């Protein structure tokens, strides 16, 4: 559930970079998107590891 939330947030931040004018600069939006995607991937891997261990 947590990884899905972070993946959706990453998609939201990345989709905002396609706008022509945005208040947060595009590099900030890309950084937020990358951070959310990284956390989502890490939490997904952690969930898989915990699932197979137990």
mmCIF file of C-alpha atoms in Angstrom:
data_model
loop_
_atom_site.group_PDB
_atom_site.id
_atom_site.type_symbol
_atom_site.label_atom_id
_atom_site.label_comp_id
_atom_site.label_asym_id
_atom_site.label_seq_id
_atom_site.Cartn_x
_atom_site.Cartn_y
_atom_site.Cartn_z
ATOM 1 C CA UNK A 1 0.000 0.000 0.000
ATOM 2 C CA UNK A 2 2.822 2.388 0.858
ATOM 3 C CA UNK A 3 4.674 1.661 -2.352
ATOM 4 C CA UNK A 4 1.515 2.281 -4.388
ATOM 5 C CA UNK A 5 1.074 5.656 -2.708
ATOM 6 C CA UNK A 6 4.639 6.629 -3.513
ATOM 7 C CA UNK A 7 4.313 5.421 -7.116
ATOM 8 C CA UNK A 8 1.193 7.546 -7.546
ATOM 9 C CA UNK A 9 2.950 10.545 -6.014
ATOM 10 C CA UNK A 10 5.916 10.017 -8.330
ATOM 11 C CA UNK A 11 3.574 9.894 -11.318
ATOM 12 C CA UNK A 12 1.878 13.091 -10.151
ATOM 13 C CA UNK A 13 5.162 14.969 -9.756
ATOM 14 C CA UNK A 14 6.439 13.697 -13.089
ATOM 15 C CA UNK A 15 3.235 14.640 -14.878
ATOM 16 C CA UNK A 16 3.606 18.203 -13.580
ATOM 17 C CA UNK A 17 6.902 18.509 -15.460
ATOM 18 C CA UNK A 18 5.038 18.350 -18.766
ATOM 19 C CA UNK A 19 3.324 21.682 -18.116
ATOM 20 C CA UNK A 20 4.779 24.665 -19.881
ATOM 21 C CA UNK A 21 4.887 26.882 -16.798
ATOM 22 C CA UNK A 22 5.096 25.585 -13.273
ATOM 23 C CA UNK A 23 6.053 27.311 -10.054
ATOM 24 C CA UNK A 24 8.426 24.723 -8.711
ATOM 25 C CA UNK A 25 11.170 24.508 -11.323
ATOM 26 C CA UNK A 26 11.193 21.372 -13.428
ATOM 27 C CA UNK A 27 14.395 20.073 -11.882
ATOM 28 C CA UNK A 28 12.768 20.232 -8.439
ATOM 29 C CA UNK A 29 9.728 18.352 -9.727
ATOM 30 C CA UNK A 30 11.957 15.706 -11.320
ATOM 31 C CA UNK A 31 13.920 15.375 -8.083
ATOM 32 C CA UNK A 32 10.716 14.874 -6.079
ATOM 33 C CA UNK A 33 9.481 12.353 -8.628
ATOM 34 C CA UNK A 34 12.740 10.411 -8.514
ATOM 35 C CA UNK A 35 12.736 10.412 -4.716
ATOM 36 C CA UNK A 36 9.174 9.113 -4.541
ATOM 37 C CA UNK A 37 9.878 6.425 -7.121
ATOM 38 C CA UNK A 38 13.007 5.318 -5.257
ATOM 39 C CA UNK A 39 11.164 5.076 -1.950
ATOM 40 C CA UNK A 40 8.325 3.207 -3.645
ATOM 41 C CA UNK A 41 10.728 0.699 -5.167
ATOM 42 C CA UNK A 42 12.552 0.223 -1.858
ATOM 43 C CA UNK A 43 9.325 -0.292 0.081
ATOM 44 C CA UNK A 44 8.093 -2.750 -2.553
ATOM 45 C CA UNK A 45 11.320 -4.752 -2.276
ATOM 46 C CA UNK A 46 11.107 -4.694 1.504
ATOM 47 C CA UNK A 47 7.517 -5.953 1.341
ATOM 48 C CA UNK A 48 8.555 -8.790 -0.999
ATOM 49 C CA UNK A 49 11.436 -9.779 1.245
ATOM 50 C CA UNK A 50 9.226 -9.788 4.332
ATOM 51 C CA UNK A 51 6.579 -11.777 2.479
ATOM 52 C CA UNK A 52 8.986 -14.511 1.464
ATOM 53 C CA UNK A 53 10.788 -14.643 4.800
ATOM 54 C CA UNK A 54 7.624 -15.181 6.841
#
